[in-house]
């Protein structure tokens, strides 16, 4: 009989940034670097965010960060989910949902809402769909490019900096 592995969600640890970046490079994400994860770890230590990791069989396989004050975008005073990902080899096992549940639960302890920005190119298609199915809706500020509202008919590029901000009301949230 095959043993079933159960993922857990835990705080990010100092050894995680290098392990996550190496796993991302192994799946073909050439630009994957540990710097952003070390930033999240430092921000968590300073109390600016909760940096969480999904672990499966002793290995980090996903991550999510909840900033108590948004880094950019239209929201102030609403926790923001930033930099969420699950390794391709373990997707469709509920790991992303576990990470989102954990972040939303933490946000509900401080706010009645949570926000996030999602990229608009096809690489974010699965995330776009998941957010809508979880109850996230556009905030109404339009499309943002490089941390500013993208004015109608202005030039932009369909890269990772082109985002739509979404917000979700959290049932049972502490206000």
PDB file of N, CA, C and O in Angstrom, residues 74-145:
ATOM      1  N   UNK A  74      -4.476  49.986  -4.506  1.00  0.00           N
ATOM      2  CA  UNK A  74      -5.508  50.918  -4.062  1.00  0.00           C
ATOM      3  C   UNK A  74      -5.927  50.808  -2.600  1.00  0.00           C
ATOM      4  O   UNK A  74      -6.748  51.591  -2.143  1.00  0.00           O
ATOM      5  N   UNK A  75      -5.401  49.856  -1.875  1.00  0.00           N
ATOM      6  CA  UNK A  75      -5.897  49.589  -0.530  1.00  0.00           C
ATOM      7  C   UNK A  75      -4.969  50.126   0.546  1.00  0.00           C
ATOM      8  O   UNK A  75      -3.765  50.086   0.419  1.00  0.00           O
ATOM      9  N   UNK A  76      -5.562  50.568   1.620  1.00  0.00           N
ATOM     10  CA  UNK A  76      -4.805  50.984   2.794  1.00  0.00           C
ATOM     11  C   UNK A  76      -5.519  50.378   4.000  1.00  0.00           C
ATOM     12  O   UNK A  76      -6.737  50.426   4.090  1.00  0.00           O
ATOM     13  N   UNK A  77      -4.755  49.780   4.882  1.00  0.00           N
ATOM     14  CA  UNK A  77      -5.348  49.198   6.076  1.00  0.00           C
ATOM     15  C   UNK A  77      -6.016  47.852   5.863  1.00  0.00           C
ATOM     16  O   UNK A  77      -6.679  47.350   6.765  1.00  0.00           O
ATOM     17  N   UNK A  78      -5.852  47.270   4.687  1.00  0.00           N
ATOM     18  CA  UNK A  78      -6.427  45.948   4.394  1.00  0.00           C
ATOM     19  C   UNK A  78      -5.266  44.992   4.134  1.00  0.00           C
ATOM     20  O   UNK A  78      -4.416  45.283   3.288  1.00  0.00           O
ATOM     21  N   UNK A  79      -5.166  43.886   4.828  1.00  0.00           N
ATOM     22  CA  UNK A  79      -4.078  42.939   4.570  1.00  0.00           C
ATOM     23  C   UNK A  79      -4.060  42.514   3.098  1.00  0.00           C
ATOM     24  O   UNK A  79      -5.106  42.361   2.463  1.00  0.00           O
ATOM     25  N   UNK A  80      -2.840  42.333   2.576  1.00  0.00           N
ATOM     26  CA  UNK A  80      -2.668  41.978   1.165  1.00  0.00           C
ATOM     27  C   UNK A  80      -1.888  40.679   1.018  1.00  0.00           C
ATOM     28  O   UNK A  80      -0.818  40.516   1.610  1.00  0.00           O
ATOM     29  N   UNK A  81      -2.422  39.779   0.213  1.00  0.00           N
ATOM     30  CA  UNK A  81      -1.718  38.546  -0.142  1.00  0.00           C
ATOM     31  C   UNK A  81      -0.748  38.892  -1.260  1.00  0.00           C
ATOM     32  O   UNK A  81      -1.128  39.478  -2.270  1.00  0.00           O
ATOM     33  N   UNK A  82       0.521  38.520  -1.048  1.00  0.00           N
ATOM     34  CA  UNK A  82       1.587  38.853  -1.988  1.00  0.00           C
ATOM     35  C   UNK A  82       2.417  37.607  -2.265  1.00  0.00           C
ATOM     36  O   UNK A  82       2.748  36.865  -1.351  1.00  0.00           O
ATOM     37  N   UNK A  83       2.764  37.412  -3.521  1.00  0.00           N
ATOM     38  CA  UNK A  83       3.722  36.374  -3.897  1.00  0.00           C
ATOM     39  C   UNK A  83       3.291  34.986  -3.425  1.00  0.00           C
ATOM     40  O   UNK A  83       3.822  34.447  -2.460  1.00  0.00           O
ATOM     41  N   UNK A  84       2.338  34.425  -4.126  1.00  0.00           N
ATOM     42  CA  UNK A  84       1.759  33.124  -3.819  1.00  0.00           C
ATOM     43  C   UNK A  84       2.119  32.166  -4.945  1.00  0.00           C
ATOM     44  O   UNK A  84       1.970  32.502  -6.114  1.00  0.00           O
ATOM     45  N   UNK A  85       2.607  30.988  -4.604  1.00  0.00           N
ATOM     46  CA  UNK A  85       2.949  30.020  -5.640  1.00  0.00           C
ATOM     47  C   UNK A  85       3.019  28.604  -5.099  1.00  0.00           C
ATOM     48  O   UNK A  85       3.282  28.384  -3.911  1.00  0.00           O
ATOM     49  N   UNK A  86       2.789  27.656  -6.006  1.00  0.00           N
ATOM     50  CA  UNK A  86       2.895  26.230  -5.699  1.00  0.00           C
ATOM     51  C   UNK A  86       3.704  25.592  -6.831  1.00  0.00           C
ATOM     52  O   UNK A  86       3.461  25.888  -8.009  1.00  0.00           O
ATOM     53  N   UNK A  87       4.659  24.756  -6.489  1.00  0.00           N
ATOM     54  CA  UNK A  87       5.464  24.094  -7.507  1.00  0.00           C
ATOM     55  C   UNK A  87       4.572  23.294  -8.461  1.00  0.00           C
ATOM     56  O   UNK A  87       3.598  22.655  -8.026  1.00  0.00           O
ATOM     57  N   UNK A  88       4.913  23.316  -9.723  1.00  0.00           N
ATOM     58  CA  UNK A  88       4.091  22.666 -10.753  1.00  0.00           C
ATOM     59  C   UNK A  88       3.871  21.180 -10.495  1.00  0.00           C
ATOM     60  O   UNK A  88       2.780  20.661 -10.719  1.00  0.00           O
ATOM     61  N   UNK A  89       4.875  20.495  -9.999  1.00  0.00           N
ATOM     62  CA  UNK A  89       4.775  19.038  -9.822  1.00  0.00           C
ATOM     63  C   UNK A  89       3.783  18.612  -8.748  1.00  0.00           C
ATOM     64  O   UNK A  89       3.396  17.441  -8.678  1.00  0.00           O
ATOM     65  N   UNK A  90       3.350  19.548  -7.892  1.00  0.00           N
ATOM     66  CA  UNK A  90       2.410  19.194  -6.827  1.00  0.00           C
ATOM     67  C   UNK A  90       1.094  19.966  -6.932  1.00  0.00           C
ATOM     68  O   UNK A  90       0.299  19.964  -5.983  1.00  0.00           O
ATOM     69  N   UNK A  91       0.864  20.599  -8.043  1.00  0.00           N
ATOM     70  CA  UNK A  91      -0.393  21.336  -8.205  1.00  0.00           C
ATOM     71  C   UNK A  91      -1.566  20.372  -8.335  1.00  0.00           C
ATOM     72  O   UNK A  91      -1.405  19.209  -8.638  1.00  0.00           O
ATOM     73  N   UNK A  92      -2.752  20.911  -8.067  1.00  0.00           N
ATOM     74  CA  UNK A  92      -4.011  20.171  -8.157  1.00  0.00           C
ATOM     75  C   UNK A  92      -4.134  19.115  -7.048  1.00  0.00           C
ATOM     76  O   UNK A  92      -4.779  18.092  -7.207  1.00  0.00           O
ATOM     77  N   UNK A  93      -3.508  19.402  -5.907  1.00  0.00           N
ATOM     78  CA  UNK A  93      -3.609  18.531  -4.731  1.00  0.00           C
ATOM     79  C   UNK A  93      -4.187  19.276  -3.535  1.00  0.00           C
ATOM     80  O   UNK A  93      -4.143  18.773  -2.423  1.00  0.00           O
ATOM     81  N   UNK A  94      -4.648  20.505  -3.754  1.00  0.00           N
ATOM     82  CA  UNK A  94      -5.234  21.283  -2.668  1.00  0.00           C
ATOM     83  C   UNK A  94      -4.236  22.100  -1.876  1.00  0.00           C
ATOM     84  O   UNK A  94      -4.605  22.750  -0.891  1.00  0.00           O
ATOM     85  N   UNK A  95      -2.972  22.099  -2.276  1.00  0.00           N
ATOM     86  CA  UNK A  95      -1.941  22.821  -1.535  1.00  0.00           C
ATOM     87  C   UNK A  95      -2.165  24.325  -1.631  1.00  0.00           C
ATOM     88  O   UNK A  95      -2.063  25.045  -0.632  1.00  0.00           O
ATOM     89  N   UNK A  96      -2.502  24.812  -2.825  1.00  0.00           N
ATOM     90  CA  UNK A  96      -2.789  26.240  -2.990  1.00  0.00           C
ATOM     91  C   UNK A  96      -3.972  26.674  -2.137  1.00  0.00           C
ATOM     92  O   UNK A  96      -3.937  27.731  -1.504  1.00  0.00           O
ATOM     93  N   UNK A  97      -5.005  25.836  -2.100  1.00  0.00           N
ATOM     94  CA  UNK A  97      -6.177  26.157  -1.274  1.00  0.00           C
ATOM     95  C   UNK A  97      -5.807  26.203   0.207  1.00  0.00           C
ATOM     96  O   UNK A  97      -6.286  27.071   0.945  1.00  0.00           O
ATOM     97  N   UNK A  98      -4.938  25.291   0.641  1.00  0.00           N
ATOM     98  CA  UNK A  98      -4.496  25.302   2.040  1.00  0.00           C
ATOM     99  C   UNK A  98      -3.762  26.595   2.372  1.00  0.00           C
ATOM    100  O   UNK A  98      -3.972  27.190   3.428  1.00  0.00           O
ATOM    101  N   UNK A  99      -2.890  27.030   1.462  1.00  0.00           N
ATOM    102  CA  UNK A  99      -2.149  28.266   1.682  1.00  0.00           C
ATOM    103  C   UNK A  99      -3.094  29.464   1.715  1.00  0.00           C
ATOM    104  O   UNK A  99      -2.974  30.334   2.573  1.00  0.00           O
ATOM    105  N   UNK A 100      -4.037  29.516   0.777  1.00  0.00           N
ATOM    106  CA  UNK A 100      -5.000  30.619   0.747  1.00  0.00           C
ATOM    107  C   UNK A 100      -5.858  30.612   2.007  1.00  0.00           C
ATOM    108  O   UNK A 100      -6.115  31.676   2.589  1.00  0.00           O
ATOM    109  N   UNK A 101      -6.310  29.437   2.432  1.00  0.00           N
ATOM    110  CA  UNK A 101      -7.111  29.339   3.662  1.00  0.00           C
ATOM    111  C   UNK A 101      -6.335  29.898   4.855  1.00  0.00           C
ATOM    112  O   UNK A 101      -6.886  30.631   5.686  1.00  0.00           O
ATOM    113  N   UNK A 102      -5.059  29.541   4.955  1.00  0.00           N
ATOM    114  CA  UNK A 102      -4.239  29.999   6.077  1.00  0.00           C
ATOM    115  C   UNK A 102      -4.080  31.517   6.047  1.00  0.00           C
ATOM    116  O   UNK A 102      -4.238  32.191   7.073  1.00  0.00           O
ATOM    117  N   UNK A 103      -3.793  32.079   4.868  1.00  0.00           N
ATOM    118  CA  UNK A 103      -3.610  33.529   4.754  1.00  0.00           C
ATOM    119  C   UNK A 103      -4.914  34.267   5.051  1.00  0.00           C
ATOM    120  O   UNK A 103      -4.922  35.272   5.770  1.00  0.00           O
ATOM    121  N   UNK A 104      -6.022  33.761   4.519  1.00  0.00           N
ATOM    122  CA  UNK A 104      -7.316  34.409   4.759  1.00  0.00           C
ATOM    123  C   UNK A 104      -7.708  34.337   6.232  1.00  0.00           C
ATOM    124  O   UNK A 104      -8.267  35.282   6.778  1.00  0.00           O
ATOM    125  N   UNK A 105      -7.397  33.241   6.877  1.00  0.00           N
ATOM    126  CA  UNK A 105      -7.698  33.093   8.294  1.00  0.00           C
ATOM    127  C   UNK A 105      -6.897  34.103   9.121  1.00  0.00           C
ATOM    128  O   UNK A 105      -7.433  34.731  10.042  1.00  0.00           O
ATOM    129  N   UNK A 106      -5.630  34.264   8.801  1.00  0.00           N
ATOM    130  CA  UNK A 106      -4.814  35.263   9.502  1.00  0.00           C
ATOM    131  C   UNK A 106      -5.342  36.673   9.249  1.00  0.00           C
ATOM    132  O   UNK A 106      -5.429  37.487  10.165  1.00  0.00           O
ATOM    133  N   UNK A 107      -5.711  36.964   8.006  1.00  0.00           N
ATOM    134  CA  UNK A 107      -6.239  38.291   7.666  1.00  0.00           C
ATOM    135  C   UNK A 107      -7.520  38.567   8.433  1.00  0.00           C
ATOM    136  O   UNK A 107      -7.737  39.690   8.902  1.00  0.00           O
ATOM    137  N   UNK A 108      -8.371  37.554   8.581  1.00  0.00           N
ATOM    138  CA  UNK A 108      -9.654  37.731   9.269  1.00  0.00           C
ATOM    139  C   UNK A 108      -9.468  38.106  10.736  1.00  0.00           C
ATOM    140  O   UNK A 108     -10.369  38.670  11.347  1.00  0.00           O
ATOM    141  N   UNK A 109      -8.307  37.815  11.300  1.00  0.00           N
ATOM    142  CA  UNK A 109      -8.019  38.215  12.670  1.00  0.00           C
ATOM    143  C   UNK A 109      -7.783  39.709  12.824  1.00  0.00           C
ATOM    144  O   UNK A 109      -7.783  40.225  13.937  1.00  0.00           O
ATOM    145  N   UNK A 110      -7.591  40.405  11.693  1.00  0.00           N
ATOM    146  CA  UNK A 110      -7.282  41.836  11.736  1.00  0.00           C
ATOM    147  C   UNK A 110      -8.205  42.700  10.885  1.00  0.00           C
ATOM    148  O   UNK A 110      -8.195  43.919  11.030  1.00  0.00           O
ATOM    149  N   UNK A 111      -8.930  42.085   9.959  1.00  0.00           N
ATOM    150  CA  UNK A 111      -9.681  42.878   8.995  1.00  0.00           C
ATOM    151  C   UNK A 111     -10.906  42.116   8.499  1.00  0.00           C
ATOM    152  O   UNK A 111     -10.926  40.884   8.535  1.00  0.00           O
ATOM    153  N   UNK A 112     -11.881  42.853   8.027  1.00  0.00           N
ATOM    154  CA  UNK A 112     -13.074  42.236   7.441  1.00  0.00           C
ATOM    155  C   UNK A 112     -12.865  41.905   5.964  1.00  0.00           C
ATOM    156  O   UNK A 112     -13.697  41.258   5.347  1.00  0.00           O
ATOM    157  N   UNK A 113     -11.725  42.364   5.407  1.00  0.00           N
ATOM    158  CA  UNK A 113     -11.431  42.112   3.994  1.00  0.00           C
ATOM    159  C   UNK A 113      -9.954  41.780   3.810  1.00  0.00           C
ATOM    160  O   UNK A 113      -9.125  42.083   4.658  1.00  0.00           O
ATOM    161  N   UNK A 114      -9.657  41.181   2.668  1.00  0.00           N
ATOM    162  CA  UNK A 114      -8.282  40.903   2.260  1.00  0.00           C
ATOM    163  C   UNK A 114      -8.196  41.242   0.771  1.00  0.00           C
ATOM    164  O   UNK A 114      -9.192  41.134   0.047  1.00  0.00           O
ATOM    165  N   UNK A 115      -7.019  41.678   0.325  1.00  0.00           N
ATOM    166  CA  UNK A 115      -6.865  42.042  -1.079  1.00  0.00           C
ATOM    167  C   UNK A 115      -5.651  41.344  -1.671  1.00  0.00           C
ATOM    168  O   UNK A 115      -4.821  40.777  -0.963  1.00  0.00           O
ATOM    169  N   UNK A 116      -5.557  41.420  -2.997  1.00  0.00           N
ATOM    170  CA  UNK A 116      -4.402  40.902  -3.717  1.00  0.00           C
ATOM    171  C   UNK A 116      -4.401  41.488  -5.117  1.00  0.00           C
ATOM    172  O   UNK A 116      -5.420  41.968  -5.601  1.00  0.00           O
ATOM    173  N   UNK A 117      -3.256  41.465  -5.746  1.00  0.00           N
ATOM    174  CA  UNK A 117      -3.141  41.853  -7.145  1.00  0.00           C
ATOM    175  C   UNK A 117      -2.795  40.615  -7.942  1.00  0.00           C
ATOM    176  O   UNK A 117      -1.954  39.820  -7.528  1.00  0.00           O
ATOM    177  N   UNK A 118      -3.440  40.442  -9.099  1.00  0.00           N
ATOM    178  CA  UNK A 118      -3.157  39.280  -9.937  1.00  0.00           C
ATOM    179  C   UNK A 118      -2.725  39.757 -11.321  1.00  0.00           C
ATOM    180  O   UNK A 118      -3.301  40.696 -11.875  1.00  0.00           O
ATOM    181  N   UNK A 119      -1.700  39.123 -11.836  1.00  0.00           N
ATOM    182  CA  UNK A 119      -1.219  39.435 -13.175  1.00  0.00           C
ATOM    183  C   UNK A 119      -2.276  39.099 -14.215  1.00  0.00           C
ATOM    184  O   UNK A 119      -3.144  38.246 -13.998  1.00  0.00           O
ATOM    185  N   UNK A 120      -2.189  39.778 -15.352  1.00  0.00           N
ATOM    186  CA  UNK A 120      -3.215  39.607 -16.379  1.00  0.00           C
ATOM    187  C   UNK A 120      -2.796  38.724 -17.538  1.00  0.00           C
ATOM    188  O   UNK A 120      -3.639  38.344 -18.348  1.00  0.00           O
ATOM    189  N   UNK A 121      -1.526  38.355 -17.647  1.00  0.00           N
ATOM    190  CA  UNK A 121      -1.161  37.485 -18.776  1.00  0.00           C
ATOM    191  C   UNK A 121      -1.536  36.033 -18.480  1.00  0.00           C
ATOM    192  O   UNK A 121      -1.903  35.671 -17.358  1.00  0.00           O
ATOM    193  N   UNK A 122      -1.458  35.213 -19.512  1.00  0.00           N
ATOM    194  CA  UNK A 122      -1.950  33.826 -19.421  1.00  0.00           C
ATOM    195  C   UNK A 122      -1.233  32.991 -18.369  1.00  0.00           C
ATOM    196  O   UNK A 122      -1.789  32.013 -17.871  1.00  0.00           O
ATOM    197  N   UNK A 123      -0.025  33.362 -17.991  1.00  0.00           N
ATOM    198  CA  UNK A 123       0.684  32.636 -16.945  1.00  0.00           C
ATOM    199  C   UNK A 123      -0.021  32.693 -15.608  1.00  0.00           C
ATOM    200  O   UNK A 123       0.233  31.876 -14.730  1.00  0.00           O
ATOM    201  N   UNK A 124      -0.919  33.653 -15.441  1.00  0.00           N
ATOM    202  CA  UNK A 124      -1.688  33.793 -14.203  1.00  0.00           C
ATOM    203  C   UNK A 124      -3.106  33.239 -14.348  1.00  0.00           C
ATOM    204  O   UNK A 124      -3.928  33.423 -13.449  1.00  0.00           O
ATOM    205  N   UNK A 125      -3.398  32.582 -15.448  1.00  0.00           N
ATOM    206  CA  UNK A 125      -4.755  32.095 -15.700  1.00  0.00           C
ATOM    207  C   UNK A 125      -5.329  31.234 -14.592  1.00  0.00           C
ATOM    208  O   UNK A 125      -6.468  31.436 -14.165  1.00  0.00           O
ATOM    209  N   UNK A 126      -4.552  30.279 -14.094  1.00  0.00           N
ATOM    210  CA  UNK A 126      -5.051  29.400 -13.030  1.00  0.00           C
ATOM    211  C   UNK A 126      -5.326  30.203 -11.759  1.00  0.00           C
ATOM    212  O   UNK A 126      -6.332  29.976 -11.074  1.00  0.00           O
ATOM    213  N   UNK A 127      -4.450  31.154 -11.447  1.00  0.00           N
ATOM    214  CA  UNK A 127      -4.649  31.987 -10.254  1.00  0.00           C
ATOM    215  C   UNK A 127      -5.886  32.864 -10.416  1.00  0.00           C
ATOM    216  O   UNK A 127      -6.689  32.991  -9.479  1.00  0.00           O
ATOM    217  N   UNK A 128      -6.051  33.473 -11.598  1.00  0.00           N
ATOM    218  CA  UNK A 128      -7.227  34.314 -11.838  1.00  0.00           C
ATOM    219  C   UNK A 128      -8.507  33.535 -11.573  1.00  0.00           C
ATOM    220  O   UNK A 128      -9.409  34.000 -10.887  1.00  0.00           O
ATOM    221  N   UNK A 129      -8.555  32.341 -12.115  1.00  0.00           N
ATOM    222  CA  UNK A 129      -9.741  31.495 -11.952  1.00  0.00           C
ATOM    223  C   UNK A 129      -9.960  31.123 -10.486  1.00  0.00           C
ATOM    224  O   UNK A 129     -11.067  31.209  -9.961  1.00  0.00           O
ATOM    225  N   UNK A 130      -8.882  30.725  -9.805  1.00  0.00           N
ATOM    226  CA  UNK A 130      -9.002  30.333  -8.410  1.00  0.00           C
ATOM    227  C   UNK A 130      -9.508  31.488  -7.556  1.00  0.00           C
ATOM    228  O   UNK A 130     -10.375  31.308  -6.706  1.00  0.00           O
ATOM    229  N   UNK A 131      -8.976  32.692  -7.778  1.00  0.00           N
ATOM    230  CA  UNK A 131      -9.395  33.832  -6.963  1.00  0.00           C
ATOM    231  C   UNK A 131     -10.878  34.127  -7.134  1.00  0.00           C
ATOM    232  O   UNK A 131     -11.583  34.380  -6.156  1.00  0.00           O
ATOM    233  N   UNK A 132     -11.360  34.086  -8.359  1.00  0.00           N
ATOM    234  CA  UNK A 132     -12.792  34.328  -8.599  1.00  0.00           C
ATOM    235  C   UNK A 132     -13.631  33.260  -7.910  1.00  0.00           C
ATOM    236  O   UNK A 132     -14.619  33.573  -7.234  1.00  0.00           O
ATOM    237  N   UNK A 133     -13.220  32.016  -8.026  1.00  0.00           N
ATOM    238  CA  UNK A 133     -13.967  30.925  -7.396  1.00  0.00           C
ATOM    239  C   UNK A 133     -13.944  31.017  -5.867  1.00  0.00           C
ATOM    240  O   UNK A 133     -14.845  30.520  -5.205  1.00  0.00           O
ATOM    241  N   UNK A 134     -12.935  31.674  -5.305  1.00  0.00           N
ATOM    242  CA  UNK A 134     -12.839  31.863  -3.852  1.00  0.00           C
ATOM    243  C   UNK A 134     -13.583  33.107  -3.378  1.00  0.00           C
ATOM    244  O   UNK A 134     -13.581  33.411  -2.194  1.00  0.00           O
ATOM    245  N   UNK A 135     -14.174  33.865  -4.298  1.00  0.00           N
ATOM    246  CA  UNK A 135     -14.969  35.025  -3.906  1.00  0.00           C
ATOM    247  C   UNK A 135     -14.283  36.373  -4.031  1.00  0.00           C
ATOM    248  O   UNK A 135     -14.811  37.382  -3.569  1.00  0.00           O
ATOM    249  N   UNK A 136     -13.135  36.427  -4.666  1.00  0.00           N
ATOM    250  CA  UNK A 136     -12.446  37.704  -4.898  1.00  0.00           C
ATOM    251  C   UNK A 136     -13.096  38.404  -6.081  1.00  0.00           C
ATOM    252  O   UNK A 136     -13.434  37.765  -7.078  1.00  0.00           O
ATOM    253  N   UNK A 137     -13.260  39.713  -5.958  1.00  0.00           N
ATOM    254  CA  UNK A 137     -13.855  40.517  -7.042  1.00  0.00           C
ATOM    255  C   UNK A 137     -12.967  41.737  -7.296  1.00  0.00           C
ATOM    256  O   UNK A 137     -12.278  42.223  -6.388  1.00  0.00           O
ATOM    257  N   UNK A 138     -12.999  42.254  -8.520  1.00  0.00           N
ATOM    258  CA  UNK A 138     -12.213  43.465  -8.799  1.00  0.00           C
ATOM    259  C   UNK A 138     -12.646  44.603  -7.886  1.00  0.00           C
ATOM    260  O   UNK A 138     -13.830  44.750  -7.565  1.00  0.00           O
ATOM    261  N   UNK A 139     -11.687  45.403  -7.485  1.00  0.00           N
ATOM    262  CA  UNK A 139     -11.976  46.496  -6.558  1.00  0.00           C
ATOM    263  C   UNK A 139     -12.556  47.713  -7.269  1.00  0.00           C
ATOM    264  O   UNK A 139     -13.050  48.615  -6.610  1.00  0.00           O
ATOM    265  N   UNK A 140     -12.492  47.772  -8.592  1.00  0.00           N
ATOM    266  CA  UNK A 140     -13.058  48.881  -9.346  1.00  0.00           C
ATOM    267  C   UNK A 140     -12.071  49.961  -9.726  1.00  0.00           C
ATOM    268  O   UNK A 140     -12.437  50.936 -10.376  1.00  0.00           O
ATOM    269  N   UNK A 141     -10.807  49.814  -9.333  1.00  0.00           N
ATOM    270  CA  UNK A 141      -9.819  50.848  -9.666  1.00  0.00           C
ATOM    271  C   UNK A 141      -9.215  50.670 -11.050  1.00  0.00           C
ATOM    272  O   UNK A 141      -8.438  51.497 -11.504  1.00  0.00           O
ATOM    273  N   UNK A 142      -9.575  49.596 -11.739  1.00  0.00           N
ATOM    274  CA  UNK A 142      -9.039  49.355 -13.077  1.00  0.00           C
ATOM    275  C   UNK A 142      -7.729  48.598 -13.043  1.00  0.00           C
ATOM    276  O   UNK A 142      -7.321  48.057 -12.022  1.00  0.00           O
ATOM    277  N   UNK A 143      -7.064  48.591 -14.164  1.00  0.00           N
ATOM    278  CA  UNK A 143      -5.803  47.877 -14.320  1.00  0.00           C
ATOM    279  C   UNK A 143      -4.660  48.761 -13.818  1.00  0.00           C
ATOM    280  O   UNK A 143      -4.657  49.973 -14.038  1.00  0.00           O
ATOM    281  N   UNK A 144      -3.715  48.134 -13.156  1.00  0.00           N
ATOM    282  CA  UNK A 144      -2.539  48.837 -12.644  1.00  0.00           C
ATOM    283  C   UNK A 144      -1.308  48.367 -13.402  1.00  0.00           C
ATOM    284  O   UNK A 144      -1.201  47.198 -13.769  1.00  0.00           O
ATOM    285  N   UNK A 145      -0.386  49.284 -13.641  1.00  0.00           N
ATOM    286  CA  UNK A 145       0.885  48.931 -14.283  1.00  0.00           C
ATOM    287  C   UNK A 145       2.014  49.605 -13.519  1.00  0.00           C
ATOM    288  O   UNK A 145       2.002  50.819 -13.323  1.00  0.00           O
TER     289      UNK A 145
END
